[in-house]
Coordinates of C-alpha atoms in Angstrom, one line a residue:
Chain A
M834 CA 12.5 68.1 90.3
K835 CA 14.9 70.6 91.6
R836 CA 14.2 72.0 95.1
R837 CA 15.6 75.0 96.7
S838 CA 15.9 75.6 100.4
V839 CA 14.5 78.9 101.6
I840 CA 15.7 79.4 105.2
G841 CA 15.0 82.2 107.7
L842 CA 16.3 82.2 111.2
E843 CA 14.9 83.5 114.4
I844 CA 17.7 83.9 116.9
H845 CA 17.1 84.5 120.6
L846 CA 19.9 86.5 122.2
Q847 CA 20.0 86.6 125.9
L848 CA 20.7 90.2 126.8
K849 CA 23.3 90.8 129.5
T850 CA 21.1 92.9 131.7
K851 CA 21.6 92.8 135.4
T852 CA 17.9 92.3 136.0
K853 CA 15.0 90.9 134.1
L854 CA 13.1 92.7 131.3
F855 CA 10.2 93.8 133.4
C856 CA 11.1 93.5 137.1
S857 CA 14.2 93.9 139.3
C858 CA 14.9 90.3 139.8
S859 CA 18.4 89.3 139.0
S860 CA 18.8 87.7 135.6
D861 CA 21.9 85.8 136.8
Y862 CA 20.2 82.4 136.7
I863 CA 23.2 80.2 136.1
G864 CA 23.9 78.1 139.1
A865 CA 21.0 79.6 141.1
T866 CA 18.7 77.4 143.0
P867 CA 15.4 76.7 141.0
N868 CA 12.7 79.3 141.6
T869 CA 14.9 81.9 143.2
N870 CA 15.3 85.3 141.6
V871 CA 11.6 85.5 141.4
C872 CA 9.1 88.2 142.5
P873 CA 5.4 88.9 142.3
V874 CA 5.9 90.6 138.9
C875 CA 7.6 87.7 137.1
L876 CA 5.4 85.2 138.8
A877 CA 2.3 87.1 137.7
V878 CA 0.8 87.6 141.1
P879 CA -2.5 89.5 140.7
G880 CA -2.1 93.2 140.7
T881 CA 1.5 93.4 139.5
L882 CA 2.7 95.5 136.5
P883 CA 5.7 95.3 134.2
I884 CA 8.4 97.9 134.5
L885 CA 10.6 98.1 131.4
N886 CA 14.3 97.6 131.8
D887 CA 16.0 100.7 130.3
H888 CA 19.3 98.8 129.8
A889 CA 17.6 96.1 127.7
V890 CA 16.3 98.8 125.4
E891 CA 19.8 100.4 125.2
L892 CA 21.3 97.1 124.3
G893 CA 18.7 96.4 121.7
V894 CA 19.4 99.8 120.1
K895 CA 23.1 99.1 120.2
I896 CA 22.8 95.8 118.6
G897 CA 20.4 97.3 116.0
L898 CA 22.9 100.0 115.1
G899 CA 25.7 97.4 114.9
L900 CA 23.6 95.4 112.4
H901 CA 22.9 98.5 110.3
C902 CA 19.3 98.5 111.3
S903 CA 17.0 101.4 111.4
I904 CA 15.9 102.1 115.0
S905 CA 12.2 102.8 115.5
D906 CA 11.2 106.2 116.9
N907 CA 8.1 104.6 118.4
T908 CA 8.3 101.0 119.6
R909 CA 5.4 99.0 121.1
F910 CA 4.9 95.9 123.2
H911 CA 2.1 93.4 122.6
R912 CA 0.8 90.4 124.5
K913 CA 1.1 87.0 122.9
H914 CA -1.4 84.7 124.6
Y915 CA -1.2 81.0 125.2
F916 CA -1.7 78.7 128.2
Y917 CA 1.4 76.8 129.3
A918 CA 3.0 75.9 132.6
D919 CA 6.1 78.0 131.9
L920 CA 4.1 81.2 131.2
P921 CA 2.9 82.7 134.4
K922 CA 0.8 85.6 132.9
A923 CA -0.5 83.3 130.2
Y924 CA 0.8 85.9 127.8
Q925 CA 4.3 86.8 126.8
I926 CA 5.1 90.5 126.6
T927 CA 6.7 90.7 123.2
Q928 CA 6.8 93.0 120.2
Y929 CA 4.6 92.5 117.1
E930 CA 4.1 95.7 115.1
H931 CA 6.6 98.5 115.7
P932 CA 9.6 96.4 116.9
I933 CA 12.7 98.2 118.2
A934 CA 14.7 97.9 115.0
V935 CA 14.0 97.0 111.4
G936 CA 16.1 96.3 108.3
G937 CA 19.8 95.8 108.6
Y938 CA 22.3 93.1 107.6
V939 CA 25.3 91.1 108.6
D940 CA 28.0 90.0 106.1
I941 CA 29.4 86.5 106.5
F942 CA 31.8 84.3 104.6
A943 CA 30.4 81.1 103.2
D944 CA 31.5 78.9 100.4
G945 CA 34.6 81.1 100.1
K946 CA 32.4 84.1 99.2
E947 CA 31.0 87.0 101.1
K948 CA 27.3 86.7 101.7
R949 CA 24.9 89.2 103.1
V950 CA 22.3 87.9 105.5
R951 CA 19.5 90.4 105.8
V952 CA 18.0 91.2 109.1
H953 CA 14.2 91.6 108.9
H954 CA 13.8 93.1 112.4
L955 CA 14.9 93.0 116.0
H956 CA 12.4 92.8 118.8
L957 CA 12.5 92.6 122.6
E958 CA 10.6 90.0 124.5
E959 CA 10.6 88.3 127.9
D960 CA 11.7 84.7 128.3
A961 CA 9.4 82.0 129.5
G962 CA 10.3 79.8 132.5
K963 CA 12.0 76.5 132.4
L964 CA 10.2 73.3 132.4
V965 CA 11.8 70.3 133.9
H966 CA 8.8 68.0 133.9
P967 CA 6.8 67.9 136.0
T968 CA 8.1 71.0 137.7
S969 CA 8.5 74.5 136.6
D970 CA 11.4 76.8 137.4
G971 CA 10.9 80.6 137.4
R972 CA 14.6 81.6 137.4
L973 CA 14.5 82.4 133.7
T974 CA 11.0 83.8 133.6
G975 CA 11.0 87.3 132.4
A976 CA 14.6 87.4 131.3
S977 CA 15.4 89.8 128.5
I978 CA 15.5 88.4 125.0
L979 CA 16.4 90.2 121.9
S980 CA 14.9 88.2 119.0
L981 CA 16.7 88.6 115.7
T982 CA 14.7 87.5 112.7
T983 CA 16.5 87.2 109.3
T984 CA 14.6 87.4 106.1
A985 CA 13.8 84.1 104.5
G986 CA 16.2 83.7 101.7
E987 CA 18.0 81.3 99.5
C988 CA 20.7 79.8 101.6
R989 CA 22.3 77.4 99.1
F990 CA 25.6 78.1 100.8
L991 CA 24.4 76.2 103.8
R992 CA 24.5 73.0 101.8
S993 CA 28.3 73.0 102.2
F994 CA 27.9 72.8 105.9
R995 CA 26.0 69.5 105.5
N996 CA 29.0 67.8 104.1
P997 CA 32.1 69.3 105.7
T998 CA 35.3 68.5 104.0
Chain B
M404 CA -11.1 81.8 142.3
L405 CA -9.5 84.1 144.9
S406 CA -11.9 83.6 147.8
D407 CA -9.2 82.2 150.1
W408 CA -6.3 84.2 148.7
I409 CA -4.5 86.6 151.0
P410 CA -2.1 88.8 149.0
D411 CA 1.5 89.0 150.3
Y412 CA 2.0 92.6 149.4
D413 CA 0.0 95.8 149.9
A414 CA -1.3 97.8 146.9
T415 CA 0.3 101.2 146.6
A416 CA -3.0 102.8 147.3
V417 CA -3.4 100.9 150.5
K418 CA 0.1 101.5 151.6
R419 CA -0.3 105.2 151.1
M420 CA -3.5 105.2 153.1
K421 CA -1.8 103.3 155.9
D422 CA 1.3 105.6 155.8
A423 CA -1.1 108.6 156.1
G424 CA -2.5 107.1 159.3
A425 CA -5.7 105.6 157.9
V426 CA -7.2 102.6 159.8
L427 CA -8.1 99.7 157.5
M428 CA -11.5 98.5 158.8
G429 CA -12.0 95.6 156.4
K430 CA -12.6 94.4 152.9
T431 CA -16.0 95.1 151.2
N432 CA -18.1 93.1 148.9
M433 CA -18.0 93.5 145.1
D434 CA -19.0 91.9 141.9
E435 CA -16.6 89.0 141.1
F436 CA -13.4 90.4 139.4
A437 CA -15.2 93.8 139.1
M438 CA -17.5 92.4 136.4
G439 CA -21.0 93.6 137.2
S440 CA -23.1 96.6 138.1
T441 CA -25.1 95.2 141.0
T442 CA -22.7 93.3 143.4
E443 CA -25.0 90.3 142.9
S444 CA -22.3 88.2 141.3
S445 CA -20.2 88.1 144.4
I446 CA -19.7 84.5 145.7
F447 CA -20.2 85.9 149.2
G448 CA -23.8 86.9 148.4
P449 CA -25.3 90.2 147.4
T450 CA -25.1 93.5 149.3
L451 CA -28.3 95.5 150.2
N452 CA -28.6 99.1 149.2
P453 CA -28.8 101.0 152.5
R454 CA -31.3 103.5 151.0
D455 CA -33.7 100.7 150.1
F456 CA -33.1 97.1 151.0
N457 CA -35.1 95.8 148.0
R458 CA -32.6 97.4 145.6
V459 CA -29.0 96.7 144.7
P460 CA -26.2 99.0 145.8
G461 CA -24.8 99.1 142.3
G462 CA -21.5 97.6 141.3
S463 CA -18.9 96.5 141.0
S464 CA -17.8 98.4 144.2
G465 CA -21.2 98.1 145.7
G466 CA -19.9 97.0 149.1
S467 CA -17.7 100.1 149.4
A468 CA -20.5 102.5 148.5
A469 CA -22.9 100.8 150.8
A470 CA -20.5 100.9 153.7
V471 CA -20.0 104.6 153.3
A472 CA -23.7 105.3 152.8
A473 CA -24.6 103.2 155.9
G474 CA -22.1 105.1 158.0
F475 CA -19.8 102.2 158.7
C476 CA -16.8 104.3 157.6
P477 CA -16.2 107.7 156.2
I478 CA -14.0 106.5 153.3
A479 CA -14.0 103.4 151.1
L480 CA -11.9 102.6 148.1
G481 CA -13.0 100.8 144.9
S482 CA -11.7 100.4 141.4
D483 CA -13.5 101.9 138.5
T484 CA -13.2 100.4 135.0
G485 CA -16.5 101.4 133.4
G486 CA -18.2 103.1 136.3
S487 CA -17.7 100.6 139.1
V488 CA -17.0 103.3 141.8
R489 CA -19.3 106.1 140.5
Q490 CA -22.4 104.1 139.7
P491 CA -22.7 102.4 143.1
S492 CA -22.0 105.8 144.6
A493 CA -25.0 107.0 142.7
F494 CA -27.1 104.1 143.7
C495 CA -26.2 104.4 147.4
G496 CA -26.3 108.2 147.5
V497 CA -22.7 109.1 148.3
Q498 CA -19.8 110.9 146.5
G499 CA -17.6 108.8 144.3
M500 CA -14.7 109.7 142.0
K501 CA -12.7 108.1 139.3
P502 CA -9.6 110.2 139.0
S503 CA -7.7 110.7 135.7
Y504 CA -6.0 107.6 134.4
G505 CA -2.5 107.8 135.7
Q506 CA -3.5 109.8 138.8
I507 CA -3.2 106.9 141.3
S508 CA -1.0 103.9 141.0
R509 CA -2.6 100.6 139.9
Y510 CA 0.0 98.5 141.5
G511 CA -1.9 96.0 143.6
I512 CA -5.2 96.4 141.8
V513 CA -6.3 93.0 140.5
A514 CA -6.6 94.0 136.9
Y515 CA -9.8 93.8 134.9
A516 CA -8.7 96.0 132.0
S517 CA -5.4 97.7 132.4
S518 CA -6.0 100.6 130.1
L519 CA -9.3 101.5 131.9
D520 CA -8.9 100.6 135.6
Q521 CA -8.4 103.3 138.1
V522 CA -8.6 103.4 141.9
G523 CA -11.6 105.5 143.1
P524 CA -12.4 106.9 146.6
I525 CA -15.9 107.0 147.9
T526 CA -16.8 109.5 150.6
R527 CA -19.8 111.4 152.0
N528 CA -18.5 114.8 151.1
I529 CA -16.0 116.4 148.7
A530 CA -13.7 117.8 151.4
D531 CA -12.9 114.1 152.4
M532 CA -12.7 113.2 148.7
A533 CA -10.0 115.8 148.1
A534 CA -8.1 114.8 151.2
V535 CA -8.1 111.1 150.2
L536 CA -7.1 112.0 146.6
G537 CA -4.2 114.0 148.0
V538 CA -3.0 110.9 149.9
L539 CA -3.5 108.4 147.0
A540 CA -2.3 110.4 144.1
G541 CA 1.4 110.5 143.0
P542 CA 3.9 108.6 141.0
D543 CA 5.0 105.0 141.8
P544 CA 8.0 103.2 140.4
N545 CA 5.9 100.0 140.4
D546 CA 3.4 101.5 137.9
T547 CA 4.8 103.3 134.8
T548 CA 1.3 104.3 133.7
C549 CA 1.0 106.4 136.9
D550 CA 2.0 109.9 135.8
A551 CA 4.8 111.9 137.5
Y552 CA 3.3 115.3 137.1
E553 CA 3.4 117.7 140.1
R554 CA 0.0 117.4 141.8
P555 CA -1.5 120.5 143.5
S556 CA -2.9 120.3 146.9
F557 CA -6.4 118.9 146.2
S558 CA -7.7 120.0 149.5
E559 CA -6.7 123.6 149.0
T560 CA -7.8 123.8 145.4
A561 CA -11.2 122.2 146.2
S562 CA -12.5 125.4 147.7
A563 CA -11.5 127.6 144.7
G564 CA -15.1 128.1 143.6
I565 CA -16.4 128.2 140.0
K566 CA -16.9 131.9 139.4
G567 CA -16.3 132.6 135.7
K568 CA -15.9 129.0 134.8
K569 CA -17.6 127.7 131.7
I570 CA -19.6 124.5 132.3
A571 CA -21.1 122.4 129.5
V572 CA -24.3 120.4 129.9
L573 CA -24.6 117.3 127.8
T574 CA -27.5 117.2 125.4
G575 CA -28.4 115.0 122.5
Y576 CA -29.1 111.8 124.4
D577 CA -32.5 110.2 124.8
A578 CA -33.7 111.8 128.0
E579 CA -37.1 110.1 127.6
S580 CA -35.6 106.7 128.3
M581 CA -34.1 107.9 131.5
D582 CA -35.7 108.0 135.0
S583 CA -37.0 111.5 135.2
P584 CA -35.7 112.4 138.7
L585 CA -32.2 112.0 137.2
I586 CA -33.0 114.6 134.6
E587 CA -34.3 116.9 137.3
A588 CA -31.1 116.3 139.2
I589 CA -29.1 117.6 136.3
E590 CA -31.2 120.7 136.1
K591 CA -30.8 121.2 139.8
A592 CA -27.0 120.9 139.5
V593 CA -26.9 123.3 136.6
G594 CA -29.0 125.8 138.6
Y595 CA -26.5 125.6 141.5
C596 CA -23.6 126.2 139.1
R597 CA -25.3 129.3 137.7
S598 CA -25.8 130.7 141.2
A599 CA -22.2 130.0 142.0
G600 CA -21.1 132.3 139.1
A601 CA -20.5 129.8 136.3
E602 CA -21.5 130.2 132.7
I603 CA -23.6 127.3 131.3
V604 CA -23.4 126.2 127.7
E605 CA -24.8 123.1 125.9
A606 CA -22.6 120.4 124.4
K607 CA -23.3 117.6 122.0
L608 CA -20.9 114.6 121.8
P609 CA -22.4 112.6 118.9
I610 CA -19.5 110.1 118.4
T611 CA -19.4 109.4 122.1
M612 CA -23.1 109.0 122.6
K613 CA -23.4 106.6 119.6
H614 CA -20.4 104.4 120.3
A615 CA -19.3 104.5 124.0
V616 CA -21.0 101.4 125.3
A617 CA -20.0 99.1 122.4
C618 CA -16.5 100.5 122.3
Y619 CA -16.2 100.0 126.1
Y620 CA -17.3 96.4 126.0
M621 CA -15.0 95.5 123.1
V622 CA -12.0 97.1 124.7
A623 CA -12.7 96.0 128.3
L624 CA -13.7 92.4 127.5
G625 CA -10.7 91.9 125.3
D626 CA -8.4 93.2 128.0
A627 CA -10.2 91.3 130.6
S628 CA -9.8 87.9 128.9
S629 CA -6.1 88.7 128.7
K630 CA -5.7 89.9 132.3
L631 CA -7.7 86.9 133.8
A632 CA -5.7 84.3 131.8
C633 CA -3.1 84.1 134.7
F634 CA -5.7 82.5 136.9
D635 CA -4.9 78.9 136.1
G636 CA -4.7 77.6 139.7
M637 CA -1.1 76.7 139.4
R638 CA 0.5 79.4 141.6
Y639 CA -2.4 80.8 143.5
G640 CA -6.2 80.7 143.5
H641 CA -8.6 77.8 143.1
H642 CA -6.9 74.7 141.9
S643 CA -8.6 71.5 140.6
D644 CA -6.7 68.4 139.7
G645 CA -6.8 66.9 136.2
R646 CA -5.3 64.1 134.2
S647 CA -3.4 66.6 132.0
L648 CA -2.3 70.2 132.2
V649 CA -5.1 71.4 130.0
E650 CA -7.7 69.5 132.0
M651 CA -6.3 71.1 135.2
Y652 CA -6.6 74.5 133.6
K653 CA -10.2 73.9 132.4
R654 CA -11.4 72.5 135.8
S655 CA -9.7 75.2 137.8
R656 CA -11.0 78.0 135.7
N657 CA -14.5 76.6 135.2
Q658 CA -14.9 75.9 138.9
G659 CA -13.1 79.0 140.1
F660 CA -14.9 81.6 137.9
G661 CA -18.6 82.6 138.2
K662 CA -21.0 82.8 135.3
E663 CA -20.6 86.5 134.5
V664 CA -16.8 86.2 134.6
R665 CA -16.8 83.2 132.3
K666 CA -19.1 84.9 129.9
R667 CA -16.9 88.0 129.7
I668 CA -13.7 86.0 129.3
L669 CA -15.3 84.0 126.5
I670 CA -16.6 87.1 124.6
G671 CA -13.3 88.9 125.2
T672 CA -11.3 85.9 123.9
C673 CA -13.5 85.7 120.8
I674 CA -13.0 89.4 120.2
L675 CA -9.2 88.9 120.2
T676 CA -9.1 86.0 117.8
R677 CA -8.1 86.3 114.2
G678 CA -10.9 87.6 112.1
Y679 CA -12.6 89.2 115.0
Y680 CA -9.5 91.2 116.2
E681 CA -9.3 93.2 113.0
N682 CA -13.0 93.7 112.7
Y683 CA -14.0 94.4 116.3
Y684 CA -11.1 95.0 118.7
V685 CA -8.9 97.2 116.5
P686 CA -11.7 99.4 115.2
A687 CA -12.9 99.8 118.8
T688 CA -9.5 101.1 119.8
K689 CA -9.7 103.6 117.1
V690 CA -13.2 104.7 118.1
R691 CA -11.9 105.0 121.6
Q692 CA -9.3 107.5 120.3
M693 CA -12.1 109.4 118.5
I694 CA -14.1 109.6 121.8
A695 CA -11.0 110.9 123.6
D696 CA -10.5 113.4 120.8
E697 CA -14.1 114.6 120.9
Y698 CA -13.7 115.3 124.6
A699 CA -10.3 117.0 124.1
E700 CA -12.0 119.3 121.6
L701 CA -14.8 120.0 124.1
F702 CA -12.4 120.9 126.9
K703 CA -10.7 123.4 124.7
G704 CA -13.7 125.6 125.1
V705 CA -15.2 124.6 128.5
D706 CA -13.8 123.8 131.9
S707 CA -16.2 120.9 132.8
L708 CA -19.1 118.8 131.7
I709 CA -22.3 117.9 133.6
C710 CA -24.1 114.8 132.4
P711 CA -25.9 111.7 133.9
I712 CA -24.0 109.0 135.6
S713 CA -26.7 106.3 135.3
P714 CA -29.8 106.3 133.1
A715 CA -31.7 104.6 135.9
L716 CA -32.4 104.9 139.6
P717 CA -31.1 102.0 141.6
Y718 CA -32.3 98.7 140.1
K719 CA -34.5 96.3 142.0
K720 CA -32.7 93.1 142.8
G721 CA -32.5 90.5 140.1
L722 CA -32.4 92.7 137.0
V723 CA -29.2 91.0 135.9
E724 CA -30.9 87.7 135.3
E725 CA -33.9 89.4 133.6
D726 CA -32.2 91.8 131.3
P727 CA -28.4 91.6 131.1
V728 CA -28.2 93.8 128.0
R729 CA -30.1 96.6 129.7
M730 CA -27.6 96.3 132.6
Y731 CA -24.7 96.7 130.1
L732 CA -26.4 99.8 128.6
G733 CA -26.4 101.3 132.0
D734 CA -22.7 101.9 131.5
A735 CA -23.4 104.3 128.6
F736 CA -22.5 107.4 130.5
S737 CA -20.0 106.1 133.1
S738 CA -17.7 104.2 130.7
I739 CA -16.8 107.3 128.8
A740 CA -14.4 108.6 131.4
N741 CA -12.6 105.3 131.5
L742 CA -12.3 105.2 127.7
A743 CA -10.9 108.7 127.5
G744 CA -8.8 108.6 130.7
L745 CA -10.7 111.6 132.2
P746 CA -11.5 112.4 135.8
S747 CA -15.2 112.0 136.7
I748 CA -17.2 112.5 139.9
S749 CA -20.5 111.0 140.8
L750 CA -22.1 113.7 143.0
N751 CA -25.3 113.4 145.1
V752 CA -27.6 116.3 144.7
G753 CA -30.7 115.0 146.5
F754 CA -33.2 112.2 146.9
T755 CA -36.5 111.3 145.4
E756 CA -39.7 111.2 147.5
E757 CA -39.2 107.5 148.0
G758 CA -35.7 108.2 149.4
L759 CA -33.8 107.1 146.3
P760 CA -30.6 109.0 145.6
T761 CA -30.1 111.1 142.5
N762 CA -26.5 111.7 141.5
V763 CA -25.1 113.6 138.6
Q764 CA -21.7 113.1 136.8
L765 CA -19.1 115.8 136.5
M766 CA -16.3 115.4 134.0
G767 CA -13.1 117.3 133.4
P768 CA -10.1 117.3 131.1
R769 CA -7.3 114.8 131.7
F770 CA -5.4 115.7 135.0
G771 CA -7.9 118.4 135.6
D772 CA -8.9 116.6 138.8
A773 CA -8.3 119.7 141.0
G774 CA -10.7 121.8 138.9
L775 CA -13.3 119.0 138.9
L776 CA -13.2 118.7 142.7
A777 CA -13.7 122.5 142.9
L778 CA -16.8 122.1 140.8
A779 CA -18.1 119.3 142.9
H780 CA -17.4 121.3 146.0
A781 CA -19.3 124.3 144.7
I782 CA -22.3 122.2 143.9
E783 CA -22.2 120.4 147.2
N784 CA -22.2 123.7 149.0
K785 CA -25.6 124.3 147.6
A786 CA -27.0 120.8 147.5
G787 CA -25.6 119.7 150.8
S788 CA -23.7 116.4 151.3
P789 CA -25.9 113.3 151.6
P790 CA -26.8 112.1 155.1
I791 CA -26.0 108.6 156.4
A792 CA -28.7 106.1 155.4
D793 CA -31.1 105.3 158.3
I794 CA -30.7 101.5 158.2
E795 CA -31.9 101.1 161.8
K796 CA -35.2 102.5 160.9
K797 CA -35.6 100.1 158.0
G798 CA -35.2 97.2 160.4
G799 CA -31.5 96.9 160.7
C800 CA -29.0 95.3 158.4
R801 CA -29.7 91.8 159.7
E802 CA -32.8 91.5 157.6

């Protein structure tokens, strides 16, 4: 029986914003001491509210345009709920319906041919914290992520990567 | 859950009061996580109604309303999600306001339902109310839902009068099922408006009357289950150990939350799960918009609306245990303003023979807070502002 692989990718891009997606903590976590660059907002202290980082939106739009996407006039954030030690609010602020950009493509070379990988959508979301069991580190919590989702498509050309010559 | 918690930052509302020179006298009692209409769910015990010790002060901001009614302080703050400032104001016989959504910053308000919550002042007269609103209202970089529009001076505009204004009186609800002194209070308020030069018309709001309570509970409980999910005992609040992460969560939350809170979280979580979300929560958000639209249409033709705030006079203690649904239905009139984001004032216009307060509700268009205060002020000029409750006469508050 012949089988075909159908592969879609969801790629998380860490946006190079100075501060996190919803608070003014520095997002420069590399080398920082664990649990620094945190504040009541990204630690979900009661009574705090998210403030959207303009620059993250700008970067998202830029990347969207670069990938030939259609930029949404109206984009919305949703809460994705689950309980876990790296998720202070117990929900992640992400996008569900009405993401920041839809459609689009990126052309690549594979198997000696030009292939078009279609982008399904781009959406903004906040990063979770980092778990180094049994501790949790909030340096990353709330960092800006642009999630790029491709369409699920036939990726036979990827077979050549399995057996590089 | 938060009984021992001392916040390490001030809410914007508190900061603004402090900056304006207010003296913080203390914290007041409330229903746990603002979930309740009687203040009986507080783990610190119930609060007595200063007007009648056998009755509840209302809720969830019952402690604040009782403090003002008892003369402990001239001003108290509460938060109003479905009537939590205005209903206790009605039960205790003081003036309470829920400003427009976006009028006052919610930064520092422990959230119950983010799209419904609003800080509300409680005072004994409208002049104080206007002054407090002037201090509290204004944009805040910490709250993007707090609007940046240029507020007028609420104190100045409060004395503008209502001559020539068109005021609607709500009809089409079941007045028979309400306590009759509250119907008489509406008639009294309408009479005062007429003598102050306003034109009175009738208004029917069928969609709102039919759907407000159900819509409110869908939206509020869904949002509440979401906003209370952060209370897992890991970073703050009550913590119980467990053999696994999940067990720690379960123990911390089961032990830390009271019965009413757990009930509402469970219902809210259910409403947001697949199958229920599409059939309950999403339609509720659409009905919510329909309610807001019905009011927007109303306010194209009139300046304000007079209607009841509570269908009942202050409950006797223990109603929650007896008849919880009846208690939820008590939000029928008050929750509307939260759903539609409109300003609303609970205004005292008198007392029954037994000394129970009778308040009415005044509503205005979004960000029409100044006009609403002017209406309240005009009625208060005729009705008089309520006196401090005579708690000494009743045997003191140490009963």
